[in-house]
JSON list of C-alpha atoms in Angstrom, two decimals:
[
{"chain": "I", "resi": 4, "resn": "ARG", "atom": "CA", "xyz": [0.02, 0.03, 0.04]},
{"chain": "I", "resi": 5, "resn": "HIS", "atom": "CA", "xyz": [3.01, 2.46, 0.74]},
{"chain": "I", "resi": 6, "resn": "ALA", "atom": "CA", "xyz": [4.34, 2.04, -2.72]},
{"chain": "I", "resi": 7, "resn": "ALA", "atom": "CA", "xyz": [1.16, 2.44, -4.10]},
{"chain": "I", "resi": 8, "resn": "ARG", "atom": "CA", "xyz": [0.46, 5.64, -2.20]},
{"chain": "I", "resi": 9, "resn": "LYS", "atom": "CA", "xyz": [3.90, 6.76, -2.91]},
{"chain": "I", "resi": 10, "resn": "GLU", "atom": "CA", "xyz": [3.25, 5.98, -6.95]},
{"chain": "I", "resi": 11, "resn": "LEU", "atom": "CA", "xyz": [0.20, 8.13, -6.74]},
{"chain": "I", "resi": 12, "resn": "ALA", "atom": "CA", "xyz": [1.58, 10.94, -5.32]},
{"chain": "I", "resi": 13, "resn": "SER", "atom": "CA", "xyz": [4.34, 10.89, -8.07]},
{"chain": "I", "resi": 14, "resn": "LEU", "atom": "CA", "xyz": [1.85, 10.37, -10.68]},
{"chain": "I", "resi": 15, "resn": "GLU", "atom": "CA", "xyz": [0.29, 13.39, -9.04]},
{"chain": "I", "resi": 16, "resn": "ARG", "atom": "CA", "xyz": [3.20, 15.62, -9.05]},
{"chain": "I", "resi": 17, "resn": "ARG", "atom": "CA", "xyz": [4.01, 14.60, -13.31]},
{"chain": "I", "resi": 18, "resn": "MET", "atom": "CA", "xyz": [0.68, 15.30, -14.11]},
{"chain": "I", "resi": 19, "resn": "GLU", "atom": "CA", "xyz": [0.58, 18.89, -12.55]},
{"chain": "I", "resi": 20, "resn": "LYS", "atom": "CA", "xyz": [3.77, 19.38, -14.26]},
{"chain": "I", "resi": 21, "resn": "ARG", "atom": "CA", "xyz": [2.98, 18.17, -17.65]},
{"chain": "I", "resi": 22, "resn": "SER", "atom": "CA", "xyz": [-0.22, 20.08, -17.41]},
{"chain": "I", "resi": 23, "resn": "GLY", "atom": "CA", "xyz": [1.43, 23.01, -16.83]},
{"chain": "I", "resi": 24, "resn": "ASP", "atom": "CA", "xyz": [3.85, 22.70, -19.45]},
{"chain": "I", "resi": 25, "resn": "ALA", "atom": "CA", "xyz": [0.77, 22.27, -21.97]},
{"chain": "I", "resi": 26, "resn": "ALA", "atom": "CA", "xyz": [-0.54, 25.70, -20.38]},
{"chain": "I", "resi": 27, "resn": "LYS", "atom": "CA", "xyz": [2.73, 27.47, -21.23]},
{"chain": "I", "resi": 28, "resn": "LEU", "atom": "CA", "xyz": [2.86, 25.83, -24.76]},
{"chain": "I", "resi": 29, "resn": "HIS", "atom": "CA", "xyz": [-0.84, 27.49, -24.97]},
{"chain": "I", "resi": 30, "resn": "THR", "atom": "CA", "xyz": [0.47, 30.73, -24.29]},
{"chain": "I", "resi": 31, "resn": "VAL", "atom": "CA", "xyz": [3.37, 30.28, -26.74]},
{"chain": "I", "resi": 32, "resn": "MET", "atom": "CA", "xyz": [1.19, 29.02, -29.54]},
{"chain": "I", "resi": 33, "resn": "ALA", "atom": "CA", "xyz": [-1.05, 31.99, -28.86]},
{"chain": "I", "resi": 34, "resn": "GLU", "atom": "CA", "xyz": [1.79, 34.65, -29.22]},
{"chain": "I", "resi": 35, "resn": "HIS", "atom": "CA", "xyz": [3.33, 32.79, -32.12]},
{"chain": "I", "resi": 36, "resn": "ASP", "atom": "CA", "xyz": [3.28, 33.89, -35.55]},
{"chain": "I", "resi": 37, "resn": "PRO", "atom": "CA", "xyz": [0.03, 32.99, -37.01]},
{"chain": "I", "resi": 38, "resn": "SER", "atom": "CA", "xyz": [1.15, 32.74, -40.82]},
{"chain": "I", "resi": 39, "resn": "ASP", "atom": "CA", "xyz": [3.91, 30.37, -39.50]},
{"chain": "I", "resi": 40, "resn": "TYR", "atom": "CA", "xyz": [2.08, 27.30, -40.28]},
{"chain": "I", "resi": 41, "resn": "PRO", "atom": "CA", "xyz": [5.03, 25.02, -39.92]},
{"chain": "I", "resi": 42, "resn": "GLY", "atom": "CA", "xyz": [6.11, 26.62, -36.66]},
{"chain": "I", "resi": 43, "resn": "LEU", "atom": "CA", "xyz": [2.66, 26.01, -35.09]},
{"chain": "I", "resi": 44, "resn": "GLU", "atom": "CA", "xyz": [2.52, 22.50, -36.22]},
{"chain": "I", "resi": 45, "resn": "LYS", "atom": "CA", "xyz": [5.66, 21.91, -34.61]},
{"chain": "I", "resi": 46, "resn": "LEU", "atom": "CA", "xyz": [4.07, 23.58, -31.24]},
{"chain": "I", "resi": 47, "resn": "ALA", "atom": "CA", "xyz": [0.97, 21.62, -31.91]},
{"chain": "I", "resi": 48, "resn": "ALA", "atom": "CA", "xyz": [2.88, 18.30, -32.20]},
{"chain": "I", "resi": 49, "resn": "GLN", "atom": "CA", "xyz": [4.45, 19.02, -28.47]},
{"chain": "I", "resi": 50, "resn": "LEU", "atom": "CA", "xyz": [1.41, 19.78, -27.34]},
{"chain": "I", "resi": 51, "resn": "ARG", "atom": "CA", "xyz": [-0.08, 16.47, -28.55]},
{"chain": "I", "resi": 52, "resn": "GLU", "atom": "CA", "xyz": [2.64, 14.63, -27.03]},
{"chain": "I", "resi": 53, "resn": "ILE", "atom": "CA", "xyz": [2.11, 16.56, -23.22]},
{"chain": "I", "resi": 54, "resn": "GLN", "atom": "CA", "xyz": [-1.46, 15.53, -23.66]},
{"chain": "I", "resi": 55, "resn": "ALA", "atom": "CA", "xyz": [-1.08, 11.82, -24.66]},
{"chain": "I", "resi": 56, "resn": "GLU", "atom": "CA", "xyz": [1.19, 11.55, -21.83]},
{"chain": "I", "resi": 57, "resn": "VAL", "atom": "CA", "xyz": [-1.02, 13.50, -19.25]},
{"chain": "I", "resi": 58, "resn": "THR", "atom": "CA", "xyz": [-4.13, 10.92, -20.39]},
{"chain": "I", "resi": 59, "resn": "GLU", "atom": "CA", "xyz": [-1.54, 7.97, -20.11]},
{"chain": "I", "resi": 60, "resn": "LEU", "atom": "CA", "xyz": [-0.53, 9.09, -16.57]},
{"chain": "I", "resi": 61, "resn": "GLU", "atom": "CA", "xyz": [-4.13, 9.87, -15.67]},
{"chain": "I", "resi": 62, "resn": "GLY", "atom": "CA", "xyz": [-5.02, 6.46, -16.75]},
{"chain": "I", "resi": 63, "resn": "ARG", "atom": "CA", "xyz": [-2.35, 4.72, -14.28]},
{"chain": "I", "resi": 64, "resn": "TRP", "atom": "CA", "xyz": [-3.64, 7.12, -11.74]},
{"chain": "I", "resi": 65, "resn": "MET", "atom": "CA", "xyz": [-6.92, 6.26, -11.99]},
{"chain": "I", "resi": 66, "resn": "ASP", "atom": "CA", "xyz": [-5.80, 2.37, -12.11]},
{"chain": "I", "resi": 67, "resn": "LEU", "atom": "CA", "xyz": [-3.85, 2.76, -8.83]},
{"chain": "I", "resi": 68, "resn": "ALA", "atom": "CA", "xyz": [-6.78, 4.62, -7.37]},
{"chain": "I", "resi": 69, "resn": "SER", "atom": "CA", "xyz": [-9.57, 1.98, -7.85]},
{"chain": "I", "resi": 70, "resn": "ASP", "atom": "CA", "xyz": [-6.89, -0.86, -6.01]}
]
């Protein structure tokens, strides 16, 4: 049980950090030159990676929390 609680806390910290990273990236995208489509696509790809990671972390968190 102790190991599960430690992992839950770790997952929560990682989710918080990556969610913060996504928020910062949203700001960068909003301030980015709207005519720079390749640049915006690169930022969007980074955002998708972060969102996928957060989703994966949330899934693991849910698995542990339901035990």
